[in-house]
Coordinates of N, CA and C in Angstrom, one line a residue:
M930 N 8.1 9.4 46.2 CA 9.3 9.2 46.1 C 9.4 7.7 46.3
N931 N 8.7 7.2 47.1 CA 8.8 5.9 47.6 C 8.3 4.9 46.5
K932 N 7.3 5.3 45.6 CA 6.9 4.4 44.6 C 8.1 4.3 43.3
I933 N 8.9 5.5 43.3 CA 10.0 5.4 42.3 C 11.1 4.4 42.7
T934 N 11.4 4.3 44.0 CA 12.2 3.6 44.5 C 12.0 2.0 44.3
K935 N 10.6 1.9 44.6 CA 10.1 0.4 44.4 C 10.2 0.1 42.8
L936 N 9.9 1.1 42.1 CA 9.9 0.6 40.5 C 11.3 0.4 40.2
L937 N 12.4 0.9 40.7 CA 13.8 0.9 40.3 C 14.3 -0.4 40.8
K938 N 13.8 -0.9 41.8 CA 14.1 -2.3 42.5 C 13.5 -3.4 41.6
I939 N 12.7 -3.3 40.8 CA 12.0 -4.3 40.0 C 13.3 -4.8 39.1
K940 N 13.4 -6.0 38.8 CA 14.3 -6.7 38.2 C 14.2 -6.4 36.5
G941 N 15.2 -6.0 35.9 CA 15.0 -5.8 34.7 C 14.4 -4.3 34.0
I942 N 13.8 -3.4 34.9 CA 13.1 -2.2 34.8 C 14.0 -1.4 33.9
G943 N 15.4 -1.3 34.1 CA 16.3 -0.6 33.3 C 16.3 -0.9 32.0
F944 N 16.3 -2.3 31.5 CA 16.2 -2.6 30.1 C 14.8 -2.0 29.6
I945 N 13.8 -2.3 30.4 CA 12.5 -1.8 29.9 C 12.3 -0.3 29.6
L946 N 12.9 0.5 30.5 CA 13.1 2.0 30.2 C 13.9 2.3 29.0
L947 N 15.1 1.7 28.9 CA 15.8 2.0 27.8 C 15.2 1.7 26.6
A948 N 14.5 0.6 26.5 CA 13.7 0.1 25.3 C 12.7 1.0 25.0
F949 N 12.1 1.4 26.0 CA 10.9 2.5 25.7 C 11.5 3.8 25.2
L950 N 12.6 4.3 25.8 CA 13.3 5.6 25.4 C 13.7 5.3 24.0
A951 N 14.3 4.3 23.6 CA 15.0 4.0 22.3 C 13.7 4.1 21.3
G952 N 12.5 3.5 21.7 CA 11.3 3.4 20.7 C 10.9 4.9 20.5
I953 N 10.9 5.8 21.7 CA 10.4 7.0 21.3 C 11.5 7.8 20.4
I954 N 12.7 7.6 20.6 CA 13.7 8.2 19.9 C 13.6 7.8 18.4
L955 N 13.3 6.5 18.1 CA 13.3 6.1 16.9 C 11.9 6.6 16.2
L956 N 10.8 6.8 16.8 CA 9.6 7.4 16.4 C 9.9 8.9 16.0
L957 N 10.7 9.6 16.7 CA 10.8 10.9 16.5 C 11.9 11.3 15.2
L958 N 12.7 10.3 14.8 CA 13.7 10.3 13.8 C 13.0 10.3 12.6
P959 N 13.4 11.1 11.6 CA 13.0 10.9 10.1 C 13.3 9.4 9.5
D960 N 12.7 8.8 8.7 CA 13.0 7.5 8.3 C 14.0 7.7 7.1
G961 N 14.3 8.9 6.6 CA 15.4 8.9 5.7 C 15.0 8.4 4.3
E962 N 13.8 8.1 4.1 CA 13.3 7.8 2.7 C 12.3 8.7 2.2
T963 N 12.6 10.0 2.2 CA 11.6 10.9 1.7 C 11.6 10.8 0.2
K964 N 10.5 10.4 -0.3 CA 10.3 10.1 -1.8 C 9.7 11.4 -2.6
T965 N 10.5 11.7 -3.6 CA 10.0 12.9 -4.3 C 9.4 12.4 -5.7
S966 N 8.7 13.2 -6.2 CA 7.9 12.7 -7.5 C 8.9 12.1 -8.5
S967 N 10.2 12.5 -8.4 CA 11.1 12.2 -9.3 C 11.6 10.6 -9.0
D968 N 11.6 10.2 -7.7 CA 11.9 8.9 -7.2 C 10.8 7.9 -7.7
K969 N 9.8 8.3 -7.9 CA 8.6 7.2 -8.0 C 8.7 6.7 -9.5
I970 N 8.4 5.4 -9.6 CA 8.5 4.6 -10.9 C 7.1 4.9 -11.7
S971 N 7.2 5.0 -13.1 CA 5.9 5.2 -13.9 C 5.2 3.9 -13.6
S972 N 3.9 3.9 -14.2 CA 3.0 3.0 -14.3 C 3.6 1.8 -15.1
A973 N 4.2 2.0 -16.2 CA 4.9 1.2 -17.2 C 6.0 0.5 -16.5
E974 N 6.8 1.1 -15.7 CA 7.9 0.5 -14.8 C 7.3 -0.5 -13.8
Y975 N 6.3 -0.1 -13.2 CA 5.6 -0.7 -12.1 C 5.2 -2.2 -12.8
A976 N 4.7 -2.1 -14.0 CA 4.2 -3.2 -14.8 C 5.5 -4.2 -15.1
V977 N 6.5 -3.4 -15.4 CA 7.6 -4.5 -15.7 C 8.2 -5.2 -14.4
V978 N 8.2 -4.4 -13.3 CA 8.6 -4.9 -12.0 C 7.7 -6.3 -11.7
I979 N 6.5 -6.0 -11.8 CA 5.6 -7.1 -11.4 C 5.7 -8.3 -12.4
E980 N 5.9 -7.9 -13.7 CA 6.1 -9.1 -14.6 C 7.4 -9.9 -14.4
E981 N 8.6 -9.1 -14.0 CA 9.8 -9.9 -13.8 C 9.7 -10.7 -12.4
S982 N 8.9 -10.1 -11.4 CA 8.7 -10.8 -10.1 C 7.8 -12.1 -10.3
L983 N 6.8 -12.0 -11.2 CA 6.0 -13.0 -11.3 C 6.6 -14.2 -12.2
E984 N 7.5 -13.8 -13.2 CA 8.3 -14.8 -13.8 C 9.1 -15.7 -13.0
K985 N 9.8 -14.9 -12.0 CA 10.7 -15.5 -11.0 C 9.9 -16.5 -10.1
L986 N 8.6 -16.1 -9.8 CA 7.8 -16.8 -8.9 C 7.3 -18.0 -9.6
L987 N 6.8 -17.9 -10.7 CA 6.4 -19.0 -11.6 C 7.5 -20.0 -11.8
K988 N 8.6 -19.7 -12.0 CA 9.7 -20.5 -12.1 C 10.1 -21.5 -10.9
T989 N 10.0 -20.7 -9.7 CA 10.1 -21.3 -8.5 C 9.0 -22.2 -8.1
A990 N 7.7 -21.9 -8.2 CA 6.5 -22.6 -7.9 C 6.1 -23.7 -8.9
C991 N 6.2 -23.5 -10.2 CA 6.0 -24.4 -11.2 C 7.0 -24.9 -11.9
G992 N 8.0 -24.7 -11.8 CA 9.4 -25.4 -12.4 C 9.5 -25.0 -14.0
V993 N 8.8 -23.8 -14.5 CA 8.9 -23.7 -15.7 C 9.2 -22.2 -16.2
D994 N 10.0 -22.1 -17.3 CA 10.2 -20.8 -17.7 C 8.9 -20.1 -18.5
C995 N 8.6 -18.9 -18.1 CA 7.4 -18.4 -18.8 C 7.8 -16.9 -19.2
E996 N 7.1 -16.3 -20.0 CA 7.0 -15.0 -20.3 C 5.8 -14.3 -19.8
V997 N 5.6 -13.3 -19.2 CA 4.6 -12.8 -18.5 C 4.3 -11.3 -19.0
M998 N 3.0 -11.0 -19.2 CA 2.7 -9.5 -19.6 C 1.4 -9.2 -18.7
V999 N 1.5 -8.1 -18.1 CA 0.6 -7.6 -17.2 C -0.1 -6.2 -17.8
T1000 N -1.5 -6.2 -17.6 CA -2.1 -5.1 -18.0 C -2.7 -4.4 -17.0
L1001 N -2.6 -3.1 -17.0 CA -2.7 -2.2 -15.9 C -4.1 -1.3 -16.2
E1002 N -4.9 -0.9 -15.2 CA -5.8 0.0 -15.5 C -5.6 1.2 -14.7
G1003 N -5.5 2.3 -15.4 CA -5.2 3.6 -15.0 C -3.8 3.8 -14.2
G1004 N -3.6 4.7 -13.3 CA -2.3 4.9 -12.7 C -2.4 5.0 -11.3
Y1005 N -1.4 5.7 -10.8 CA -1.3 5.9 -9.3 C -2.6 6.9 -9.0
S1006 N -3.3 6.5 -7.8 CA -4.3 7.4 -7.3 C -3.9 7.7 -5.9
Y1007 N -4.4 8.8 -5.3 CA -4.0 9.2 -3.9 C -5.3 9.5 -3.1
S1008 N -5.3 9.3 -1.7 CA -6.2 9.8 -0.8 C -5.5 11.0 0.0
Y1009 N -6.2 12.0 0.0 CA -5.7 13.1 0.6 C -6.3 13.5 2.1
A1010 N -5.5 14.0 2.9 CA -6.2 14.4 4.2 C -7.0 15.5 4.1
A1011 N -8.2 15.5 4.7 CA -9.2 16.5 4.5 C -9.8 16.7 5.8
N1012 N -10.3 18.0 6.1 CA -11.3 18.3 7.2 C -12.7 18.4 6.6
E1013 N -13.4 17.7 7.1 CA -15.0 17.7 6.6 C -15.9 18.2 7.5
K1014 N -16.7 18.9 7.1 CA -17.7 19.7 8.0 C -19.2 19.4 7.3
L1015 N -20.0 18.8 8.1 CA -21.3 18.7 7.7 C -22.3 19.6 8.5
D1016 N -23.0 20.4 7.5 CA -24.0 21.4 8.1 C -25.5 20.7 7.8
T1017 N -26.3 20.8 8.7 CA -27.7 20.3 8.5 C -28.5 21.5 8.9
E1018 N -29.6 21.8 8.0 CA -30.4 22.9 8.3 C -31.7 22.3 8.6
Y1019 N -32.4 22.7 9.7 CA -33.7 22.2 10.2 C -34.8 23.1 9.9
A1020 N -36.0 22.7 9.7 CA -37.1 23.5 9.7 C -38.2 22.6 10.4
E1021 N -38.9 23.1 11.4 CA -39.7 22.7 12.3 C -39.4 21.3 12.9
G1022 N -38.0 21.3 13.3 CA -37.4 20.0 13.9 C -37.0 19.1 13.2
K1023 N -37.1 19.1 11.7 CA -36.7 18.2 11.0 C -35.7 18.6 10.0
P1024 N -34.6 17.6 9.7 CA -33.8 18.1 8.8 C -34.2 18.4 7.3
T1025 N -33.8 19.5 6.8 CA -34.2 19.8 5.4 C -33.1 19.6 4.3
S1026 N -31.9 20.0 4.8 CA -30.9 19.9 3.7 C -29.6 19.7 4.5
K1027 N -28.7 19.0 3.9 CA -27.4 18.7 4.5 C -26.3 19.4 3.5
T1028 N -25.2 20.0 3.9 CA -24.2 20.6 3.3 C -22.9 19.8 3.6
V1029 N -22.2 19.4 2.8 CA -20.8 18.9 3.1 C -19.8 19.6 2.7
S1030 N -18.9 20.3 3.5 CA -17.8 21.1 3.0 C -16.5 20.3 3.2
K1031 N -15.7 20.4 2.4 CA -14.4 19.7 2.5 C -13.0 20.8 2.2
E1032 N -12.3 20.7 3.2 CA -11.0 21.4 3.1 C -9.7 20.6 3.2
Y1033 N -9.1 20.5 2.0 CA -7.9 19.7 2.2 C -6.8 20.2 3.0
V1034 N -6.0 19.4 3.7 CA -5.0 19.7 4.5 C -3.6 20.0 3.7
I1035 N -3.0 21.1 3.9 CA -1.8 21.4 3.2 C -0.8 21.8 4.3
T1036 N 0.5 21.3 3.8 CA 1.7 21.5 4.6 C 2.7 22.5 3.8
S1037 N 3.6 23.1 4.6 CA 4.6 24.0 3.9 C 5.8 23.6 4.4
S1038 N 6.8 23.3 3.3 CA 8.0 23.0 3.7 C 9.1 23.7 2.7
N1039 N 10.0 24.4 3.2 CA 10.9 25.2 2.4 C 10.2 26.2 1.4
G1040 N 9.1 26.8 1.8 CA 8.2 27.6 1.0 C 7.4 27.0 0.0
E1041 N 7.5 25.6 -0.2 CA 6.5 24.9 -0.9 C 5.3 24.2 -0.3
E1042 N 4.3 24.4 -0.8 CA 2.9 23.8 -0.1 C 2.5 22.6 -1.0
K1043 N 2.4 21.7 -0.1 CA 1.8 20.3 -0.6 C 0.5 19.9 0.1
L1044 N -0.2 19.0 -0.6 CA -1.4 18.5 -0.1 C -0.8 17.1 0.9
V1045 N -1.5 16.9 2.1 CA -1.0 15.8 2.8 C -1.6 14.5 2.2
I1046 N -0.8 13.6 1.9 CA -1.2 12.2 1.3 C -1.3 11.3 2.3
L1047 N -2.5 10.6 2.3 CA -2.8 9.6 3.4 C -2.6 8.3 2.9
K1048 N -2.9 8.1 1.7 CA -2.6 6.8 1.0 C -2.2 6.9 -0.5
E1049 N -1.4 6.2 -0.8 CA -1.1 6.0 -2.3 C -1.6 4.8 -2.7
N1050 N -2.3 4.7 -3.9 CA -2.8 3.5 -4.5 C -2.2 3.2 -5.7
L1051 N -1.6 2.0 -5.8 CA -1.0 1.5 -6.9 C -1.9 1.2 -8.2
P1052 N -1.4 1.2 -9.3 CA -2.3 1.0 -10.5 C -2.9 -0.3 -10.4
E1053 N -4.3 -0.4 -10.7 CA -4.8 -1.8 -10.6 C -4.5 -2.8 -11.7
I1054 N -4.2 -4.0 -11.5 CA -3.9 -5.0 -12.3 C -5.3 -5.7 -12.9
K1055 N -5.5 -5.5 -14.2 CA -6.7 -5.8 -14.8 C -6.7 -7.2 -15.6
G1056 N -5.3 -7.7 -15.9 CA -5.2 -8.9 -16.6 C -3.6 -9.4 -16.7
V1057 N -3.6 -10.7 -16.8 CA -2.3 -11.3 -16.8 C -2.2 -12.2 -18.0
A1058 N -1.2 -12.2 -18.6 CA -1.0 -13.2 -19.7 C 0.3 -14.0 -19.4
V1059 N 0.3 -15.4 -19.4 CA 1.6 -16.0 -19.1 C 1.6 -17.1 -20.3
V1060 N 2.9 -17.1 -21.0 CA 3.2 -18.1 -22.0 C 4.3 -18.9 -21.6
C1061 N 4.4 -20.2 -21.7 CA 5.3 -21.0 -21.3 C 5.6 -22.1 -22.5
K1062 N 6.9 -22.2 -22.6 CA 7.4 -23.2 -23.8 C 7.1 -24.6 -23.4
K1063 N 7.2 -25.1 -22.0 CA 7.1 -26.3 -21.5 C 5.9 -26.4 -20.6
G1064 N 5.5 -27.5 -20.5 CA 4.5 -27.8 -19.3 C 3.1 -28.3 -19.8
G1065 N 2.2 -28.8 -19.2 CA 1.1 -29.3 -19.4 C -0.1 -28.8 -18.8
E1066 N -1.2 -29.4 -18.8 CA -2.5 -28.9 -18.2 C -2.4 -28.7 -16.5
S1067 N -1.5 -29.6 -15.9 CA -1.2 -29.3 -14.4 C -0.7 -28.2 -14.1
E1068 N 0.5 -27.8 -15.0 CA 1.1 -26.5 -14.6 C 0.3 -25.3 -15.1
R1069 N -0.5 -25.5 -16.1 CA -1.3 -24.4 -16.6 C -2.3 -24.0 -15.4
L1070 N -3.0 -25.1 -14.8 CA -3.9 -24.9 -13.6 C -3.1 -24.2 -12.4
K1071 N -2.1 -24.7 -12.1 CA -1.1 -24.1 -11.1 C -0.9 -22.7 -11.3
I1072 N -0.5 -22.4 -12.6 CA -0.3 -20.8 -13.0 C -1.6 -20.1 -12.8
I1073 N -2.7 -20.5 -13.3 CA -3.9 -19.7 -13.1 C -4.4 -19.5 -11.5
T1074 N -4.2 -20.6 -11.0 CA -4.6 -20.6 -9.4 C -3.6 -19.6 -8.8
L1075 N -2.3 -19.6 -9.0 CA -1.4 -18.9 -8.3 C -1.5 -17.3 -8.8
V1076 N -1.9 -17.1 -10.0 CA -2.0 -15.7 -10.4 C -3.3 -15.2 -10.0
S1077 N -4.4 -15.8 -9.9 CA -5.6 -15.5 -9.4 C -5.6 -15.2 -8.0
A1078 N -5.0 -16.0 -7.2 CA -4.7 -15.7 -5.8 C -3.8 -14.5 -5.5
L1079 N -2.7 -14.3 -6.2 CA -1.9 -13.3 -6.0 C -2.4 -11.9 -6.2
F1080 N -3.0 -11.8 -7.5 CA -3.8 -10.4 -7.8 C -5.2 -10.3 -7.6
D1081 N -5.7 -11.1 -7.0 CA -7.1 -11.4 -6.8 C -8.0 -11.0 -8.2
L1082 N -7.6 -11.7 -9.0 CA -8.1 -11.7 -10.5 C -9.0 -12.8 -10.7
P1083 N -10.2 -12.8 -11.5 CA -10.9 -13.9 -11.8 C -10.3 -14.8 -13.0
D1084 N -10.5 -16.0 -13.1 CA -9.8 -16.8 -14.0 C -9.9 -16.3 -15.4
N1085 N -11.0 -15.6 -15.7 CA -11.0 -15.2 -17.2 C -10.3 -13.9 -17.5
A1086 N -9.6 -13.3 -16.4 CA -8.8 -12.4 -16.6 C -7.3 -12.7 -16.6
I1087 N -7.0 -13.9 -16.6 CA -5.9 -14.6 -16.7 C -5.7 -15.5 -18.1
G1088 N -4.8 -15.2 -18.8 CA -4.6 -16.1 -20.0 C -3.3 -16.8 -19.9
C1089 N -3.3 -18.1 -20.1 CA -2.1 -19.2 -19.8 C -2.1 -19.9 -21.0
I1090 N -0.9 -20.1 -21.7 CA -0.5 -21.0 -22.6 C 0.7 -21.6 -22.3
V1091 N 0.4 -23.0 -22.3 CA 1.7 -23.8 -21.9 C 2.1 -24.8 -23.1
G1092 N 3.3 -25.1 -23.2 CA 3.7 -26.1 -24.3 C 3.6 -25.2 -25.6
A1093 N 3.9 -24.1 -25.7 CA 3.9 -23.1 -26.9 C 5.4 -23.3 -27.6

């Protein structure tokens, strides 16, 4: 009991405890953004969002109006939670064979079973084309550098025409 009274006498301990409790409560509350499959945008819509964002960014960074087209490879992919088990058979003290078994984790909600998703991977951007009506070689190099850094693309995956 003596330790508790000493803790309570520390200046500001009430605020620390209040912040701690608020953090716990926030962790326990649902985030309110439960996405269903109908809420998710398609790969084509994702490409349009990227194109529009890149057009705005290029106008701000380079001062030129551009049209942008993005090429995607594949679609969304997922990493699912799984329990893995490794069985090793031994003969004469040495491993002879290994067997890996994987069982995916399934949750039930309202009578519906779903796999537990650990990570959602967005479609991969494979190439970007940029066409600008105005500009010169310096704008073209800025655009290629920016797009390359933004999407981690090699220069040969970025087509840029300026002064078209």
